[in-house]
Coordinates of C-alpha atoms and ligand atoms in Angstrom, one line a residue:
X250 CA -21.0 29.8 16.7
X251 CA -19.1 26.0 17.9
X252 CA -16.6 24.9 14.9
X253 CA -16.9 21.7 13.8
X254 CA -13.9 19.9 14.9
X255 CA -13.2 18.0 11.3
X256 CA -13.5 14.8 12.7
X257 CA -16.6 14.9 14.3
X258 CA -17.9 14.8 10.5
X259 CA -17.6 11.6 10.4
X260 CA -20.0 9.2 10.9
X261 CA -18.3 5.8 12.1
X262 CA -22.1 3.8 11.2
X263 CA -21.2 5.3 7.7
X264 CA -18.1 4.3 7.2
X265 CA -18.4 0.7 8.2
X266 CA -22.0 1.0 6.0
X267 CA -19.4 2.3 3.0
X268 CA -16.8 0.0 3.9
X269 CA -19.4 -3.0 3.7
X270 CA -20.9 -2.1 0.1
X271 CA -17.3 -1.3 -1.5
X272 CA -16.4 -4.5 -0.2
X273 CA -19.0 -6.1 -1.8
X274 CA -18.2 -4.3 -5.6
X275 CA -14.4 -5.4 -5.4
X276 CA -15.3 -8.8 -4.8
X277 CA -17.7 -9.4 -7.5
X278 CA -14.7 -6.3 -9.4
X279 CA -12.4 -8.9 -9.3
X280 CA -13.8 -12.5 -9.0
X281 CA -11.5 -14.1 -11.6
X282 CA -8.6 -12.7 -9.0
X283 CA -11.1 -15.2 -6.6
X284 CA -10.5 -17.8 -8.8
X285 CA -6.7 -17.3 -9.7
X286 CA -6.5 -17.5 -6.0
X287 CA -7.9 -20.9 -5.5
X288 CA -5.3 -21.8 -7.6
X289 CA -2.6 -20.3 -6.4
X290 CA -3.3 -20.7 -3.0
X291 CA -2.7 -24.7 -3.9
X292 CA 0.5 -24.1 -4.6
X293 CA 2.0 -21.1 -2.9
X294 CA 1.2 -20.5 0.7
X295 CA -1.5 -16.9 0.8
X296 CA -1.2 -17.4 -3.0
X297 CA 1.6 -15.2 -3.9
X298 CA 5.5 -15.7 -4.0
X299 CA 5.9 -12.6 -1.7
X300 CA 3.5 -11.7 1.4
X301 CA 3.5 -8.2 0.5
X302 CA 1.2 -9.1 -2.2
X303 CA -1.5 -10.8 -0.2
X304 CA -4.8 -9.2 -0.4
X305 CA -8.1 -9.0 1.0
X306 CA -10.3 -11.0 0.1
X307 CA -7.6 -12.3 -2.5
X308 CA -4.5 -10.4 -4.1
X309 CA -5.2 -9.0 -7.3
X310 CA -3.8 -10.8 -10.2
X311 CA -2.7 -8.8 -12.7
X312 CA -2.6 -9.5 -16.6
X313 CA -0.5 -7.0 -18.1
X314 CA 1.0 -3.0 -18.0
X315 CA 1.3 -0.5 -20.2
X316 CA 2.7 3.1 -19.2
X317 CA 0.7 4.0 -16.6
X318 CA -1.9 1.4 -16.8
X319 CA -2.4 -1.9 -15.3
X320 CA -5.5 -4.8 -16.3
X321 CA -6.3 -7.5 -13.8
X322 CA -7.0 -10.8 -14.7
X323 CA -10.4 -9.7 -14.3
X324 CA -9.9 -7.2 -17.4
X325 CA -10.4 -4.1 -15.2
X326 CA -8.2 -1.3 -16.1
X327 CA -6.9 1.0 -13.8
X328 CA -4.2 3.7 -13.4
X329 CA -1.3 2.3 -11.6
X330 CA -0.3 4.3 -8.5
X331 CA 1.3 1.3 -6.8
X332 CA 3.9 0.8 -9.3
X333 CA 5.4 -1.8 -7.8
X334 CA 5.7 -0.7 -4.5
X335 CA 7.6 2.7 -6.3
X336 CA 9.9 0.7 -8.5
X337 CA 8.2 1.7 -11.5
X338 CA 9.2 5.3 -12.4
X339 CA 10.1 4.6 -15.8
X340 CA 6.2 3.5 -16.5
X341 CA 5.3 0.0 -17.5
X342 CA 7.1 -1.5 -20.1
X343 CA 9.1 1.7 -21.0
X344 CA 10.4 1.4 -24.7
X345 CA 13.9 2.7 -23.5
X346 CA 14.6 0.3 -20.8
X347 CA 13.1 -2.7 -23.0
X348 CA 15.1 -1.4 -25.7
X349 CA 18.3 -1.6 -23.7
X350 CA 17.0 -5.0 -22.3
X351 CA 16.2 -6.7 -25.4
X352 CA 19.9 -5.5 -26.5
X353 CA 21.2 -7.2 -24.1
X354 CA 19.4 -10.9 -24.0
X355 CA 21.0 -10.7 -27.4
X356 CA 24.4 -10.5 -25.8
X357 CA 24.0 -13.0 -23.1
X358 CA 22.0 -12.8 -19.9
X359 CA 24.2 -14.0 -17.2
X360 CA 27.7 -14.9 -16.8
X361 CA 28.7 -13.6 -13.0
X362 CA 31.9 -11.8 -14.2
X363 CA 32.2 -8.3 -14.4
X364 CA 30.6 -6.4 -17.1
X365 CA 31.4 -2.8 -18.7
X366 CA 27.5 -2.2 -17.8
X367 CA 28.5 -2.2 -13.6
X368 CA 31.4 0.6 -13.9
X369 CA 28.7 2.6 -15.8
X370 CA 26.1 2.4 -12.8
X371 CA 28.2 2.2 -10.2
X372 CA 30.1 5.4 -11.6
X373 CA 26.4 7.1 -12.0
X374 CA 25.4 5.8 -8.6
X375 CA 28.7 7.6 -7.2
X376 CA 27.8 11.4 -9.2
X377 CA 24.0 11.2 -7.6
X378 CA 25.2 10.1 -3.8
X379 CA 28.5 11.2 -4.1
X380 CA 29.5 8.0 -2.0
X381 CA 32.9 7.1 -4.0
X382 CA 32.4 3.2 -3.9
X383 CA 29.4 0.9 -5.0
X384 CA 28.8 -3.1 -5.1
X385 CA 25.6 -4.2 -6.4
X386 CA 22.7 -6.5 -4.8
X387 CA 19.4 -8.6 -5.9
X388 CA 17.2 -6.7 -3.4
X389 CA 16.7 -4.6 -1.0
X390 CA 16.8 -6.9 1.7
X391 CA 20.3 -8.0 0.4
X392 CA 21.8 -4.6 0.4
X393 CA 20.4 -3.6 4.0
X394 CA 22.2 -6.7 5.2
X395 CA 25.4 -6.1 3.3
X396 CA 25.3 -2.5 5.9
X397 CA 25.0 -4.1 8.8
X398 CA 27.7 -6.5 8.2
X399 CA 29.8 -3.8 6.9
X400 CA 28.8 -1.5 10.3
X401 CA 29.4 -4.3 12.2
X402 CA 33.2 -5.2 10.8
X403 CA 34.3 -1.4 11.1
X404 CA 33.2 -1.1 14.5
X405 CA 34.3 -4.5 15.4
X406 CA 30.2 -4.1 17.8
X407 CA 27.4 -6.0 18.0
X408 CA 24.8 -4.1 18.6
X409 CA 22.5 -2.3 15.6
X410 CA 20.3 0.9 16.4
X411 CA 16.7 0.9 14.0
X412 CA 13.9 3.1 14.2
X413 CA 10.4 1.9 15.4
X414 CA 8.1 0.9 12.5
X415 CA 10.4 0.9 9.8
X416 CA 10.8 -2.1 7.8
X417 CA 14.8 -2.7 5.9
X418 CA 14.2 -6.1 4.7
X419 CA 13.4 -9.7 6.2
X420 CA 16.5 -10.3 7.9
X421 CA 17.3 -11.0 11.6
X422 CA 18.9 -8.1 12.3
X423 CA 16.2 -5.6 10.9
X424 CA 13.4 -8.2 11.7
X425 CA 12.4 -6.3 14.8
X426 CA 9.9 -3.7 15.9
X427 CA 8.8 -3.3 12.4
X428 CA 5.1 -3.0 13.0
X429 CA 5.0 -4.3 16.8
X430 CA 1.6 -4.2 18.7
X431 CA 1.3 -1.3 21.6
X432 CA 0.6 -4.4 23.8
X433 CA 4.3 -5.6 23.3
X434 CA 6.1 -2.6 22.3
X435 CA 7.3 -1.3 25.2
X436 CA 7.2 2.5 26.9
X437 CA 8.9 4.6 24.8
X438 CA 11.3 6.0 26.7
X439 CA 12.5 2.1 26.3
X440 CA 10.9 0.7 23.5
X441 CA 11.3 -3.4 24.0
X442 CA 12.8 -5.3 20.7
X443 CA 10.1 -6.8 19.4
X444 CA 10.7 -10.0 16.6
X445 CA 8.3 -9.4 13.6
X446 CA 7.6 -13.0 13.0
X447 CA 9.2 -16.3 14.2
X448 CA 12.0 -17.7 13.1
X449 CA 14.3 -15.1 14.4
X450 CA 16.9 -16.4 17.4
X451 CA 16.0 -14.0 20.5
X452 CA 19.6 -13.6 20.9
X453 CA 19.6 -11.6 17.5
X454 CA 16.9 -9.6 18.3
X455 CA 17.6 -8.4 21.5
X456 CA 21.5 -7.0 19.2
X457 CA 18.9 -4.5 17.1
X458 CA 17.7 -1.9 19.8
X459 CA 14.9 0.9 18.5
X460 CA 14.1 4.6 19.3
X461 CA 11.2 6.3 17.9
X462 CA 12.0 8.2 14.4
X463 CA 12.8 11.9 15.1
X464 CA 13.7 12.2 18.4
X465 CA 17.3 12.9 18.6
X466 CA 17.4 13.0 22.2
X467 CA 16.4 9.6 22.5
X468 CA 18.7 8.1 20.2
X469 CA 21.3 10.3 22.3
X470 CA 20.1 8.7 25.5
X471 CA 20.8 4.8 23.9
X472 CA 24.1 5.5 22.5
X473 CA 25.0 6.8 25.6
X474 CA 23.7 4.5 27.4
X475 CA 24.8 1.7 25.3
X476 CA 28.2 3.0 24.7
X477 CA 31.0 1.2 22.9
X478 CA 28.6 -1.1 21.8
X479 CA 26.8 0.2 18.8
X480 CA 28.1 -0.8 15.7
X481 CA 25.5 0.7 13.4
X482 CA 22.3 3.3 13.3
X483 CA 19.9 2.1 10.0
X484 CA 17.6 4.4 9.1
X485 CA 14.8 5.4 6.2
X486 CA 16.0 9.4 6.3
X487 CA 12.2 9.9 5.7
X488 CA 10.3 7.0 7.3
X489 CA 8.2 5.2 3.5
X490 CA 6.0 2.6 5.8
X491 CA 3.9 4.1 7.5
X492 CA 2.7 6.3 5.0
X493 CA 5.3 8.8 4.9
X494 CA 6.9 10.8 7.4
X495 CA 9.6 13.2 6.9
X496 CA 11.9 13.9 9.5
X497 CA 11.6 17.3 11.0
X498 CA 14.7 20.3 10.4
X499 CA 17.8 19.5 12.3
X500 CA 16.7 15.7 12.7
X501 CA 19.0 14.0 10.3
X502 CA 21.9 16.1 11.1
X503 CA 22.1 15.8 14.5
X504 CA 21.7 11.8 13.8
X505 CA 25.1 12.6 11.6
X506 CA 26.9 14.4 14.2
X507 CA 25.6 11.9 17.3
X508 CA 27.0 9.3 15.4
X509 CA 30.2 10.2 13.9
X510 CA 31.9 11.1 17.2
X511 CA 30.9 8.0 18.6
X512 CA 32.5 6.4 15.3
X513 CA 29.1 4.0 14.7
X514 CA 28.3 4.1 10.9
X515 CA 25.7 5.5 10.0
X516 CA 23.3 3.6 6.9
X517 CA 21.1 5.2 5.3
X518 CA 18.1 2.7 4.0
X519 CA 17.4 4.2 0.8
X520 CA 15.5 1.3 -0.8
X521 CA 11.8 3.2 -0.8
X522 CA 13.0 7.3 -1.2
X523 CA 16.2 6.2 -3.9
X524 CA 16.2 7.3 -7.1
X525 CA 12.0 8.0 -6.4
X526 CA 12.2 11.0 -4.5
X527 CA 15.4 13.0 -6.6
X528 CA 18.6 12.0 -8.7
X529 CA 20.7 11.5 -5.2
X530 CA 17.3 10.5 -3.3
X531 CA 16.6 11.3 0.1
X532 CA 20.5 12.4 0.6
X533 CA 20.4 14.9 -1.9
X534 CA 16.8 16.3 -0.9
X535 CA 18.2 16.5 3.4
X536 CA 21.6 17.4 2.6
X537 CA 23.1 15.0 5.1
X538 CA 25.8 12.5 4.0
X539 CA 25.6 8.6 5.4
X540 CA 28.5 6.4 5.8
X541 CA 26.3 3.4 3.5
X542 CA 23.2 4.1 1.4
X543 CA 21.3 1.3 0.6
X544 CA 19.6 1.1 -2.8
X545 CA 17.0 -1.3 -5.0
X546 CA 13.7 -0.7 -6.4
X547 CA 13.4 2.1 -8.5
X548 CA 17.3 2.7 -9.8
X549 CA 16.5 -1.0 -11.8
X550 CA 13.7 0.2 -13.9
X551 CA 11.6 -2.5 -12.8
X552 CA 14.3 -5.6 -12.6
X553 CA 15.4 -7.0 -9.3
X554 CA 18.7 -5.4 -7.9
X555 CA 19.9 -3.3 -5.5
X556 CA 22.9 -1.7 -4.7
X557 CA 25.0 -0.4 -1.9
X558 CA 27.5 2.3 -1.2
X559 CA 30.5 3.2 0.9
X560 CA 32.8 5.9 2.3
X561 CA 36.5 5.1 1.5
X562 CA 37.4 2.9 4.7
X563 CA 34.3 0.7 4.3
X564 CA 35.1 -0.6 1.0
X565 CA 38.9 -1.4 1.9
X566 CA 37.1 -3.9 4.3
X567 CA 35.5 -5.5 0.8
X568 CA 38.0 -4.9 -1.3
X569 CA 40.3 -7.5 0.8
X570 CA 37.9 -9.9 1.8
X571 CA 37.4 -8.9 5.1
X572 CA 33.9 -8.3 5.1
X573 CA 32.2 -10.8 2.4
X574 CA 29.9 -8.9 0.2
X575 CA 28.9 -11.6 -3.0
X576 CA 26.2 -13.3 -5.3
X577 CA 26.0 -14.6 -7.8
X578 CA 23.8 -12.8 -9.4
X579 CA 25.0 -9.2 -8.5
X580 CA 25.4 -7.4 -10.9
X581 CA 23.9 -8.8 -13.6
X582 CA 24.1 -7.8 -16.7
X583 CA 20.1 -7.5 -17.9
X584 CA 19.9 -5.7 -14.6
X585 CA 22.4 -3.3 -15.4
X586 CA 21.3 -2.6 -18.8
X587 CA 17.9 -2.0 -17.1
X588 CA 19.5 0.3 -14.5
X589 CA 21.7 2.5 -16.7
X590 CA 18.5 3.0 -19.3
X591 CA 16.5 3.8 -16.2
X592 CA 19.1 6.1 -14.5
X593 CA 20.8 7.8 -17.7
X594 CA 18.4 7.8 -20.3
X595 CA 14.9 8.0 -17.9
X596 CA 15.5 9.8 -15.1
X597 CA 17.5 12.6 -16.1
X598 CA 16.6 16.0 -14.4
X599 CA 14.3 17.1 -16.6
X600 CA 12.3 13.6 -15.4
X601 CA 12.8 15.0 -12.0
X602 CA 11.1 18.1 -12.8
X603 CA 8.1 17.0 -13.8
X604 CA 7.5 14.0 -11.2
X605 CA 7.8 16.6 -8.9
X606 CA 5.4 19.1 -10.2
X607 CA 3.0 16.2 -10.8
X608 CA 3.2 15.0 -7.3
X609 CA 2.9 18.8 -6.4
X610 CA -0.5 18.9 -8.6
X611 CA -1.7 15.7 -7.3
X612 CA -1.5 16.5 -3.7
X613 CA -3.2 20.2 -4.0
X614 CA -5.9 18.0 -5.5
X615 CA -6.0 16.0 -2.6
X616 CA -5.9 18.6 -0.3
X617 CA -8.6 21.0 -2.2
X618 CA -10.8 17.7 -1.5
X619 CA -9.2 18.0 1.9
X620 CA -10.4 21.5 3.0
X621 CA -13.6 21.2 0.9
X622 CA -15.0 18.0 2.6
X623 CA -13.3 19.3 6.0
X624 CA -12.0 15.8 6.4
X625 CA -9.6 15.1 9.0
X626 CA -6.3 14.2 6.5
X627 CA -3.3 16.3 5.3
X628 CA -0.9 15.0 2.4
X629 CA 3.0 14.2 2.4
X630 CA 4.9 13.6 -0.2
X631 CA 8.5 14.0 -2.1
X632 CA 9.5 13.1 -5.7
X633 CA 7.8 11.0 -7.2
X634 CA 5.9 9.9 -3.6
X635 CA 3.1 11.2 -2.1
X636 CA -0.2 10.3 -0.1
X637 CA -3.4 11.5 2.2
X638 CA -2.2 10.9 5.6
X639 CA -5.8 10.3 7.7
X640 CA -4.8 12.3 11.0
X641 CA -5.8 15.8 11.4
X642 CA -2.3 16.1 13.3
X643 CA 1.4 15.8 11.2
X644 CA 2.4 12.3 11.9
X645 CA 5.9 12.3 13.5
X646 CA 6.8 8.7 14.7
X647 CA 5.4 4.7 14.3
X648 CA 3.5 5.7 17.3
X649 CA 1.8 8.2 16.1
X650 CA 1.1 6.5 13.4
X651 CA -0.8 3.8 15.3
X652 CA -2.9 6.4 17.8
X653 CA -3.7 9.0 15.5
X654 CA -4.4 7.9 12.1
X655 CA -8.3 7.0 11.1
X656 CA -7.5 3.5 9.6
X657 CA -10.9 3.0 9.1
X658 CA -10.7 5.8 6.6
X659 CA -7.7 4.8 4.8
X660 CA -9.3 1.0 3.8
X661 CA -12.4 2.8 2.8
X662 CA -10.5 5.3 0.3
X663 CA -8.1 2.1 -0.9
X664 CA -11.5 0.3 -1.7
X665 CA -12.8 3.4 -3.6
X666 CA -9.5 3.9 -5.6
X667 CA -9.6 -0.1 -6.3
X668 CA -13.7 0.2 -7.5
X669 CA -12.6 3.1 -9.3
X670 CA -9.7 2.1 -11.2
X671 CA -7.0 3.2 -9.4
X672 CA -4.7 0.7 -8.3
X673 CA -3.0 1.2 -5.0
X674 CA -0.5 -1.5 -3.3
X675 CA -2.5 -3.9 -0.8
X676 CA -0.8 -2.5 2.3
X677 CA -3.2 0.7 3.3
X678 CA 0.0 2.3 5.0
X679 CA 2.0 2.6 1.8
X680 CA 2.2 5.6 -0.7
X681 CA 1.5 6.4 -4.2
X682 CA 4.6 6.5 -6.8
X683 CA 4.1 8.7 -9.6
X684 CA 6.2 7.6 -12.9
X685 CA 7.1 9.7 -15.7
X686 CA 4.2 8.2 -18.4
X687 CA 1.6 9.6 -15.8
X688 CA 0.0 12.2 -17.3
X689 CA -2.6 15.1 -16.2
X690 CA -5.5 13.3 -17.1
X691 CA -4.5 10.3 -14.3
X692 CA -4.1 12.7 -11.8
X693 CA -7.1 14.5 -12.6
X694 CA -8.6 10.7 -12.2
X695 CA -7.3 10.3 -9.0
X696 CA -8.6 13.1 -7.4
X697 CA -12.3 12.6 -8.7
X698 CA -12.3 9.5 -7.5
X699 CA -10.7 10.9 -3.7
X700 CA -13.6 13.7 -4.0
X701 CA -16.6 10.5 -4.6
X702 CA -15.0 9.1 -1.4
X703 CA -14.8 12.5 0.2
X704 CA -18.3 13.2 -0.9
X705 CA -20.1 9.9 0.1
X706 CA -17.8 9.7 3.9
X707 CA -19.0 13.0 4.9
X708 CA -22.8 13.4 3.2
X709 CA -25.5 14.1 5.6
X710 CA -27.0 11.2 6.9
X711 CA -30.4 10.5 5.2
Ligands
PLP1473 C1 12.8 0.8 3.3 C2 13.0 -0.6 2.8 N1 14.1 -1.2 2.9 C3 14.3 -2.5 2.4 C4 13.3 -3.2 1.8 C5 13.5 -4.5 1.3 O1 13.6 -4.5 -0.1 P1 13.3 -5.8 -1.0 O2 11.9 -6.1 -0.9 O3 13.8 -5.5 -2.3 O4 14.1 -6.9 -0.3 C6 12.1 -2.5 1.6 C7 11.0 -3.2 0.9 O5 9.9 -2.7 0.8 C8 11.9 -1.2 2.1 O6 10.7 -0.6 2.0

């Protein structure tokens, strides 16, 4: 008897058939989002204030959200596993961090001097990285460029080492092979620098080099090559945009020691794995200790910040000036009430045990669908993160990514999920964040509605 190969299940006329009539449900789903749009698009270019949140055929405006529920403008309900691109651990409008929030509007909202509430943080950010120093950020995108001027000051270098396909923010620096087409990105033994977007001078771009995530060889073979020029190496320790890819054993540390005796800092971007994936985040879970971690999203409970921390000798260059690290809103103090509800009172380790058995339930759901439907997908996840990957093979690097993955497949289950009422971020790459108000039942949601997609892709044809 021939096995079936999984993939030769699917039927590519079905899938685009499928594809076609879910399409057609989410419009009509969501046709006051249609209309918000025609508005919004008047006066905000794609319609939205961020292009992460365009959509097709239209974002999706949402209303209001409660736990782990969120209603469209539309009135649909659905189960949130978008959560803000994973900032919202706590659950929508968590009584605790309200609590702590409203406490403070009462106290004043802004006043850019320090407050009590940023020793508190900063001291908690310190026990779960054990990085001893800490200034705080509005973003992500603020905090990955705070590193690579820090990187670049201690090494007194240009030149800025980032992995292919990973995204750190929009600015110039880490503007660069983010998602670059196979037509422009190079051979991979050289990967070319490739701007993601105009706007960015090519003599900034061609100062970020990129090797492909978990080859330490080839990061080896650029430093070497490159030598005495490299002032920093930024990396997500497991790559968070292109679904999620964790590096393989030995990876990380040998990224630690390549570095270190070259004396190039290393920066961990912890934006995406943070406080989502466990207390001390992707540095805890790896055991492997940057020079900078960069932090935002989840360790706010849902308001904008972001944080980043040092070793010793980095944070002399901001404590005298040297390197210019500022805001005026850093460290505000709403934001920091938010934060030390969310990372004190929220998160705490018993928090941590039970997003991580959740996401442990959820994906043995997803991969009993898996093995039952014989569809060619395996799940990855960490913390409170998880997702089907659509590749029969483990996904190691942006390139594989790109060749392996059935993208066809992941629109199709993102457009179930949305007819379904489970609400996933626009961008099909991404992941699903669990928070701590998700209960069995949503999980158990999920998964029926992964099996209807599972069922439907791979039923006989008629
Ligand atoms: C890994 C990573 N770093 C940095 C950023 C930028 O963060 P922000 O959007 O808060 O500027 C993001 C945003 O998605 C991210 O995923």
């Amino acid at each position: 008897m021939t096995t079936i190969e999984p993939a030769a299940r699917i039927d590519r006329d079905r899938v685009a058939a499928l594809t076609e009539r879910q399409r057609a449900i989410h419009r009509e789903r969501t046709a006051e989002s249609g209309r918000t749009y025609e508005r919004a698009a008047a006066v905000m270019p794609g319609g939205v204030p961020s292009a992460f949140q365009t959509g097709d055929p239209w974002p999706i405006y949402l209303d209001r959200g409660e736990g782990a529920r969120v209603w469209d403008v539309d009135g649909n309900e659905y189960v949130d596993f978008h959560n803000g691109f994973g900032v919202m651990c706590v659950g929508h409008a968590n009584p605790m961090i309200a609590a702590a929030v409203k406490a403070q509007v009462d106290r004043g909202t802004h006043f850019a001097a320090p407050t009590e509430g940023s020793i508190t943080v900063a001291n908690e950010l310190r026990r779960r990285w054990g990085l001893p120093h800490w200034r705080f950020t509005n973003s992500g995108t603020e905090a990955t460029l705070d590193a690579i001027h820090l990187a670049r000051a201690a090494g007194d270098r240009d030149v800025i080492v980032k992995i292919e396909g990973t995204y750190h923010g929009h600015h110039d620096a880490v503007m660069v092979s983010v998602k670059p087409p196979a037509d422009l990105m190079g051979d991979r033994s050289r990967p070319a620098s490739v701007p993601y977007g105009l706007g960015y001078p090519v003599a900034l771009t061609d100062l970020t080099r990129v090797v492909p995530f978990n080859d330490a060889d080839a990061l080896e073979r650029l430093l070497d090559e490159l030598e005495g020029q490299v002032a920093g190496v930024i990396m997500e320790p497991a790559m968070m945009n292109v679904n999620i890819v964790p590096p393989v054993p030995g990876y990380l540390e040998r990224v630690r020691d390549l570095t270190a005796v070259r004396g190039i800092t290393l920066i961990f971007d912890e934006v995406k794995t943070g406080a989502a994936v466990a207390a001390g985040g992707a540095t805890e879970l790896y055991g492997v200790r940057p020079d900078v971690v960069c932090l935002a999203k989840a360790i706010c409970g849902g308001l904008p910040g972001g944080a980043i921390g040092m070793s010793d000798p980095l944070a002399e260059l901001v404590a005298d000036g040297r390197v210019r690290q500022q805001g005026t809103f850093n460290g505000n103090p709403l934001v920091m009430a938010a934060a030390e509800a969310t990372l004190i009172q929220v998160l705490t380790d018993e928090a941590y045990t039970r997003l991580h058995s959740a996401n442990r339930t959820l994906m043995a759901g997803c991969e009993r669908v898996i093995a039952e439907y014989g569809l060619p997908a395996h799940t990855v996840g960490m913390g409170s993160k998880g997702c089907v990957v659509f590749s029969a093979e483990p996904v190691r690097e942006y390139r594989d990514y790109q060749t392996k993955v059935h993208h066809d497949l992941s629109d199709l289950a993102w457009l179930y999920h949305m007819n379904h009422g489970i609400f996933m971020t626009p961008g099909r790459d991404e992941e699903w964040t669990l928070s701590v108000l998700h209960t069995d039942e949503d999980l158990a949601r999920y998964v029926e509605v992964f099996e209807a997609f599972a069922r439907d892709v791979t039923a006989p044809s008629p």
